[in-house]
Short mmCIF file of C-alpha atoms and ligand atoms in Angstrom, two decimals:
data_model
loop_
_atom_site.label_atom_id
_atom_site.label_comp_id
_atom_site.label_asym_id
_atom_site.label_seq_id
_atom_site.Cartn_x
_atom_site.Cartn_y
_atom_site.Cartn_z
CA MET A 1 56.77 110.79 78.62
CA PRO A 2 58.86 110.29 75.16
CA ASP A 3 56.16 110.06 72.51
CA SER A 4 57.91 107.79 69.70
CA ASP A 5 56.40 104.79 67.64
CA SER A 6 57.49 102.67 70.17
CA THR A 7 56.60 104.24 73.20
CA PRO A 8 53.14 104.58 74.43
CA THR A 9 51.30 107.47 71.74
CA ASN A 10 49.84 109.74 74.88
CA GLU A 11 49.20 113.86 73.69
CA TRP A 12 51.19 116.10 76.12
CA ASP A 13 49.63 119.54 77.09
CA GLY A 14 52.37 121.53 78.35
CA SER A 15 50.17 124.47 79.63
CA ASP A 16 46.96 122.13 80.81
CA TYR A 17 48.61 119.61 82.85
CA ASP A 18 49.41 121.47 86.35
CA ALA A 19 45.43 121.91 86.67
CA THR A 20 44.59 117.97 86.43
CA CYS A 21 47.95 116.59 87.17
CA GLY A 22 49.18 118.59 89.43
CA PHE A 23 49.14 116.06 92.07
CA VAL A 24 52.06 113.94 90.34
CA HIS A 25 53.87 116.02 92.01
CA GLU A 26 52.79 117.30 94.85
CA GLU A 27 53.47 113.27 95.99
CA ALA A 28 56.61 112.77 94.78
CA THR A 29 57.63 115.60 97.55
CA ASP A 30 59.41 113.08 99.95
CA LEU A 31 62.01 111.85 96.82
CA VAL A 32 63.67 114.87 96.90
CA ASP A 33 63.71 114.13 100.24
CA VAL A 34 65.35 110.47 99.76
CA LEU A 35 67.36 112.53 96.91
CA ASP A 36 68.33 115.22 99.34
CA PRO A 37 70.90 117.14 96.73
CA GLN A 38 73.31 118.50 98.33
CA PRO A 39 74.82 122.33 97.39
CA GLY A 40 76.94 121.99 94.07
CA GLU A 41 75.50 118.42 92.96
CA ARG A 42 74.52 118.61 89.55
CA VAL A 43 71.93 116.05 89.38
CA LEU A 44 69.73 115.53 85.72
CA ASP A 45 65.79 115.24 86.32
CA LEU A 46 64.76 112.63 83.18
CA GLY A 47 61.77 113.28 82.40
CA CYS A 48 60.57 116.39 83.96
CA GLY A 49 57.08 117.54 82.78
CA THR A 50 56.73 121.07 84.28
CA GLY A 51 59.53 121.03 86.45
CA HIS A 52 58.62 121.26 89.77
CA LEU A 53 61.02 118.65 90.62
CA THR A 54 63.56 119.78 88.93
CA ASP A 55 63.39 123.92 90.30
CA ALA A 56 62.69 121.88 93.90
CA ILE A 57 66.29 119.96 93.36
CA ARG A 58 67.40 123.65 92.20
CA GLU A 59 65.48 124.84 95.74
CA ARG A 60 68.06 122.86 97.57
CA GLY A 61 71.37 124.08 96.43
CA ALA A 62 72.15 121.91 93.34
CA THR A 63 72.66 122.32 89.68
CA ALA A 64 69.71 120.43 87.83
CA VAL A 65 68.16 119.92 84.31
CA GLY A 66 65.16 118.87 83.53
CA ILE A 67 65.17 117.22 80.00
CA ASP A 68 61.40 115.26 79.09
CA SER A 69 60.75 114.30 75.52
CA ALA A 70 58.03 115.98 75.26
CA GLU A 71 57.80 119.13 73.62
CA SER A 72 55.75 121.35 75.38
CA MET A 73 56.35 119.81 78.71
CA ILE A 74 59.93 121.50 77.84
CA ALA A 75 58.33 124.58 77.12
CA GLU A 76 56.17 124.55 80.23
CA ALA A 77 59.16 123.88 82.33
CA ARG A 78 60.98 126.99 80.50
CA GLU A 79 58.76 129.79 81.40
CA GLN A 80 57.56 128.82 84.89
CA HIS A 81 60.79 127.78 86.76
CA PRO A 82 63.23 129.40 84.72
CA GLU A 83 66.31 128.87 87.18
CA CYS A 84 66.49 126.01 86.02
CA LYS A 85 68.04 123.96 82.62
CA PHE A 86 65.73 122.26 80.14
CA VAL A 87 66.31 120.08 77.53
CA HIS A 88 64.03 118.35 75.23
CA ALA A 89 65.67 114.78 74.79
CA ASP A 90 64.18 111.28 75.05
CA ALA A 91 66.05 109.65 77.45
CA ARG A 92 66.71 106.45 75.78
CA ALA A 93 68.84 108.29 73.92
CA HIS A 94 70.36 111.28 75.59
CA GLU A 95 73.67 112.33 75.79
CA PRO A 96 74.28 114.75 78.40
CA GLU A 97 77.17 117.58 77.36
CA GLN A 98 77.95 117.24 81.21
CA ALA A 99 78.10 113.82 84.02
CA PHE A 100 76.25 114.28 87.02
CA ASP A 101 76.23 113.11 90.91
CA ALA A 102 73.16 111.95 90.75
CA VAL A 103 70.15 110.98 88.11
CA PHE A 104 66.50 111.54 89.68
CA SER A 105 62.73 110.40 88.06
CA ASN A 106 59.71 110.11 89.29
CA ALA A 107 57.14 109.10 86.97
CA ALA A 108 58.47 108.82 83.74
CA LEU A 109 60.17 105.27 83.49
CA HIS A 110 56.82 103.12 83.67
CA TRP A 111 55.54 105.06 80.48
CA ILE A 112 59.05 103.78 78.22
CA PRO A 113 58.14 99.73 77.30
CA ASP A 114 60.25 97.60 79.02
CA ASP A 115 62.25 96.38 75.14
CA ASP A 116 63.44 99.93 76.08
CA GLN A 117 64.24 99.77 79.44
CA ASP A 118 67.23 98.89 79.28
CA ALA A 119 68.39 101.37 76.29
CA VAL A 120 67.05 104.26 79.41
CA LEU A 121 69.45 102.36 82.15
CA ASP A 122 72.72 102.24 79.36
CA THR A 123 72.71 106.81 79.41
CA VAL A 124 71.94 106.79 83.42
CA ALA A 125 74.51 105.11 83.48
CA ASP A 126 76.76 106.75 80.85
CA ALA A 127 75.49 110.19 82.85
CA LEU A 128 76.74 109.17 86.70
CA GLU A 129 79.48 109.68 88.01
CA PRO A 130 81.64 105.91 89.11
CA GLY A 131 79.27 105.80 92.92
CA GLY A 132 76.50 108.55 91.58
CA ARG A 133 72.67 108.04 92.67
CA PHE A 134 70.14 106.46 90.70
CA VAL A 135 66.91 108.26 92.95
CA ALA A 136 64.04 106.91 91.11
CA GLU A 137 60.15 106.33 90.88
CA CYS A 138 58.19 104.38 88.71
CA GLY A 139 53.93 102.84 89.60
CA GLY A 140 54.93 99.41 90.33
CA THR A 141 53.74 95.83 89.65
CA GLY A 142 50.09 96.34 90.36
CA ASN A 143 49.76 99.53 89.90
CA VAL A 144 45.93 100.95 89.12
CA THR A 145 45.17 97.71 88.04
CA ALA A 146 41.10 98.01 89.21
CA ILE A 147 41.74 100.71 86.61
CA THR A 148 42.91 99.17 83.38
CA THR A 149 40.83 95.57 84.19
CA ALA A 150 37.76 97.65 83.88
CA VAL A 151 38.91 99.39 80.83
CA GLU A 152 39.96 96.83 78.92
CA THR A 153 36.86 95.16 80.30
CA ALA A 154 35.02 97.38 78.90
CA LEU A 155 36.61 97.75 75.87
CA ALA A 156 36.30 94.16 74.89
CA GLU A 157 32.37 94.15 75.39
CA ARG A 158 32.62 96.43 72.94
CA GLY A 159 35.01 94.23 70.63
CA TYR A 160 38.27 96.64 71.02
CA ASP A 161 41.40 94.22 73.26
CA THR A 162 43.20 96.61 73.85
CA ALA A 163 46.14 96.36 77.20
CA HIS A 164 47.19 98.90 78.57
CA PRO A 165 51.03 100.15 77.70
CA TRP A 166 52.86 100.94 80.56
CA TYR A 167 55.56 99.32 81.65
CA PHE A 168 54.89 98.49 86.46
CA PRO A 169 58.53 96.29 87.17
CA SER A 170 58.63 93.74 89.77
CA ILE A 171 61.30 94.87 92.69
CA GLY A 172 62.73 92.11 91.64
CA ALA A 173 62.50 92.91 87.89
CA TYR A 174 64.18 95.95 88.37
CA ALA A 175 66.63 95.28 91.05
CA SER A 176 67.96 92.66 87.97
CA ARG A 177 68.11 95.11 85.92
CA LEU A 178 69.65 98.31 87.66
CA GLU A 179 72.00 95.06 88.80
CA ALA A 180 72.66 94.27 85.01
CA HIS A 181 74.20 97.57 84.74
CA GLY A 182 75.92 98.16 87.38
CA PHE A 183 74.09 99.29 89.31
CA GLU A 184 74.09 98.43 93.16
CA VAL A 185 70.45 99.01 94.02
CA ARG A 186 70.14 100.41 98.51
CA MET A 187 66.42 100.16 98.36
CA ALA A 188 64.50 99.52 97.15
CA GLU A 189 60.82 99.33 97.53
CA LEU A 190 56.64 98.56 96.72
CA PHE A 191 54.36 100.21 98.49
CA ASP A 192 50.24 101.48 97.98
CA ARG A 193 49.35 104.92 96.93
CA PRO A 194 46.02 105.97 97.01
CA THR A 195 46.19 108.98 95.02
CA MET A 196 43.13 111.35 95.18
CA LEU A 197 42.51 112.88 92.19
CA GLU A 198 41.12 116.33 91.19
CA HIS A 199 37.50 117.96 89.75
CA GLY A 200 35.33 115.26 91.79
CA ASP A 201 32.63 112.93 89.58
CA ASP A 202 34.46 114.36 86.42
CA GLY A 203 38.26 112.88 88.11
CA LEU A 204 38.33 109.61 86.88
CA ARG A 205 37.37 110.32 83.37
CA GLU A 206 39.71 113.08 83.50
CA TRP A 207 42.49 111.77 84.73
CA LEU A 208 41.76 108.56 81.49
CA ASP A 209 41.36 111.99 79.21
CA THR A 210 45.48 112.60 80.13
CA PHE A 211 47.03 108.59 80.87
CA GLY A 212 45.02 106.70 78.36
CA ASP A 213 45.36 107.68 74.66
CA HIS A 214 46.40 104.41 74.02
CA PHE A 215 42.96 102.95 74.93
CA PHE A 216 40.57 105.08 73.11
CA GLY A 217 42.24 106.11 70.06
CA PRO A 218 40.01 103.56 67.78
CA LEU A 219 36.56 104.05 69.29
CA SER A 220 33.99 107.32 67.94
CA ALA A 221 32.91 110.11 71.04
CA ALA A 222 30.26 108.61 71.40
CA GLU A 223 31.70 105.19 71.83
CA ARG A 224 34.36 106.62 74.08
CA ASP A 225 31.69 108.57 76.76
CA ALA A 226 30.25 104.87 77.30
CA VAL A 227 33.15 102.89 78.09
CA LEU A 228 33.84 105.38 80.39
CA THR A 229 31.23 105.55 81.75
CA ASP A 230 30.54 102.31 82.14
CA VAL A 231 34.37 101.53 83.80
CA GLU A 232 32.58 104.71 86.19
CA THR A 233 29.95 102.05 87.32
CA GLU A 234 32.31 99.59 87.78
CA LEU A 235 34.57 100.90 89.93
CA ARG A 236 31.80 103.49 91.79
CA ASP A 237 32.30 101.74 95.03
CA GLU A 238 36.06 100.58 94.66
CA LEU A 239 37.38 104.11 94.44
CA PHE A 240 34.87 106.14 95.48
CA ARG A 241 35.15 108.01 98.56
CA ASP A 242 34.29 111.15 99.58
CA GLY A 243 32.82 113.32 97.03
CA SER A 244 36.44 111.40 95.05
CA TRP A 245 37.69 108.91 93.17
CA VAL A 246 40.82 107.73 94.08
CA ALA A 247 43.29 105.96 92.56
CA ASP A 248 44.83 102.28 93.12
CA TYR A 249 48.75 103.86 92.19
CA ARG A 250 51.05 101.41 93.62
CA ARG A 251 54.55 102.87 93.33
CA LEU A 252 58.09 101.41 93.40
CA ARG A 253 61.10 103.37 94.00
CA PHE A 254 64.82 102.40 94.56
CA VAL A 255 68.07 103.69 95.68
CA ALA A 256 70.93 102.38 92.90
CA VAL A 257 74.68 103.38 93.47
CA LYS A 258 76.53 102.82 90.24
CA SER A 259 80.26 100.41 90.72
C1 BEZ B 301 51.35 106.04 87.20
O1 BEZ B 301 51.91 107.93 87.55
O2 BEZ B 301 51.52 105.99 88.37
C2 BEZ B 301 50.46 105.93 86.04
C3 BEZ B 301 50.76 106.75 84.81
C4 BEZ B 301 50.47 106.58 83.43
C5 BEZ B 301 49.44 105.31 84.04
C6 BEZ B 301 49.32 104.62 84.88
C7 BEZ B 301 50.10 105.17 85.77
#
């Protein structure tokens, strides 16, 4: 999602994103069922990416506005879903022009560092009408631990001390945070969701190419390739099944209502 100094940097290419990462919205269509948008409701989609779920919300009759801090995502979202409104904005500092009945977010919160999560929750609370709901899913504690451990180990063997940059909270940590911002947590669930990656044997490499800029910044192309080869060797028995890589995703999903 965002790309400021305090945020994990990732070079998003909106025009290419769906080819590698279509699963990000495909695996979360049931989150729209949890939101259950009603005709006439106003919904803010925070970290909307290429806008597929924003549009799914609109198709249920709601007015949907998507925000994302990556300009190329917003450009792609506008091209693909002209019936929705998309705004280039950082969730940590966004001041919407109108109040919303619900805020929705899929696979975006984990890109925002721990220190900035309270700013995001301020934005969400300010954006909602009293009684409005915040329905979201992000990586939860333990998300992609096999992958991050293998990458960090391969980097450490070459002298790089690089920890993964994402915020993957537990239920307790995030529920406390929501309550501190005036929300009542109605549902919270942490669940494993093994996720098949596209592109067969190259799937893990491509996933790391898309999501893992943070790991590889200082490496030469040859070093990067060697690290990726080590990671594939280490994880093949655990995560390669029937011709595809299956990432060890674990999700945190919640519904919270503004008191
Ligand atoms: C996720 O969507 O769960 C995710 C995103 C970036 C890194 C790891 C996991």
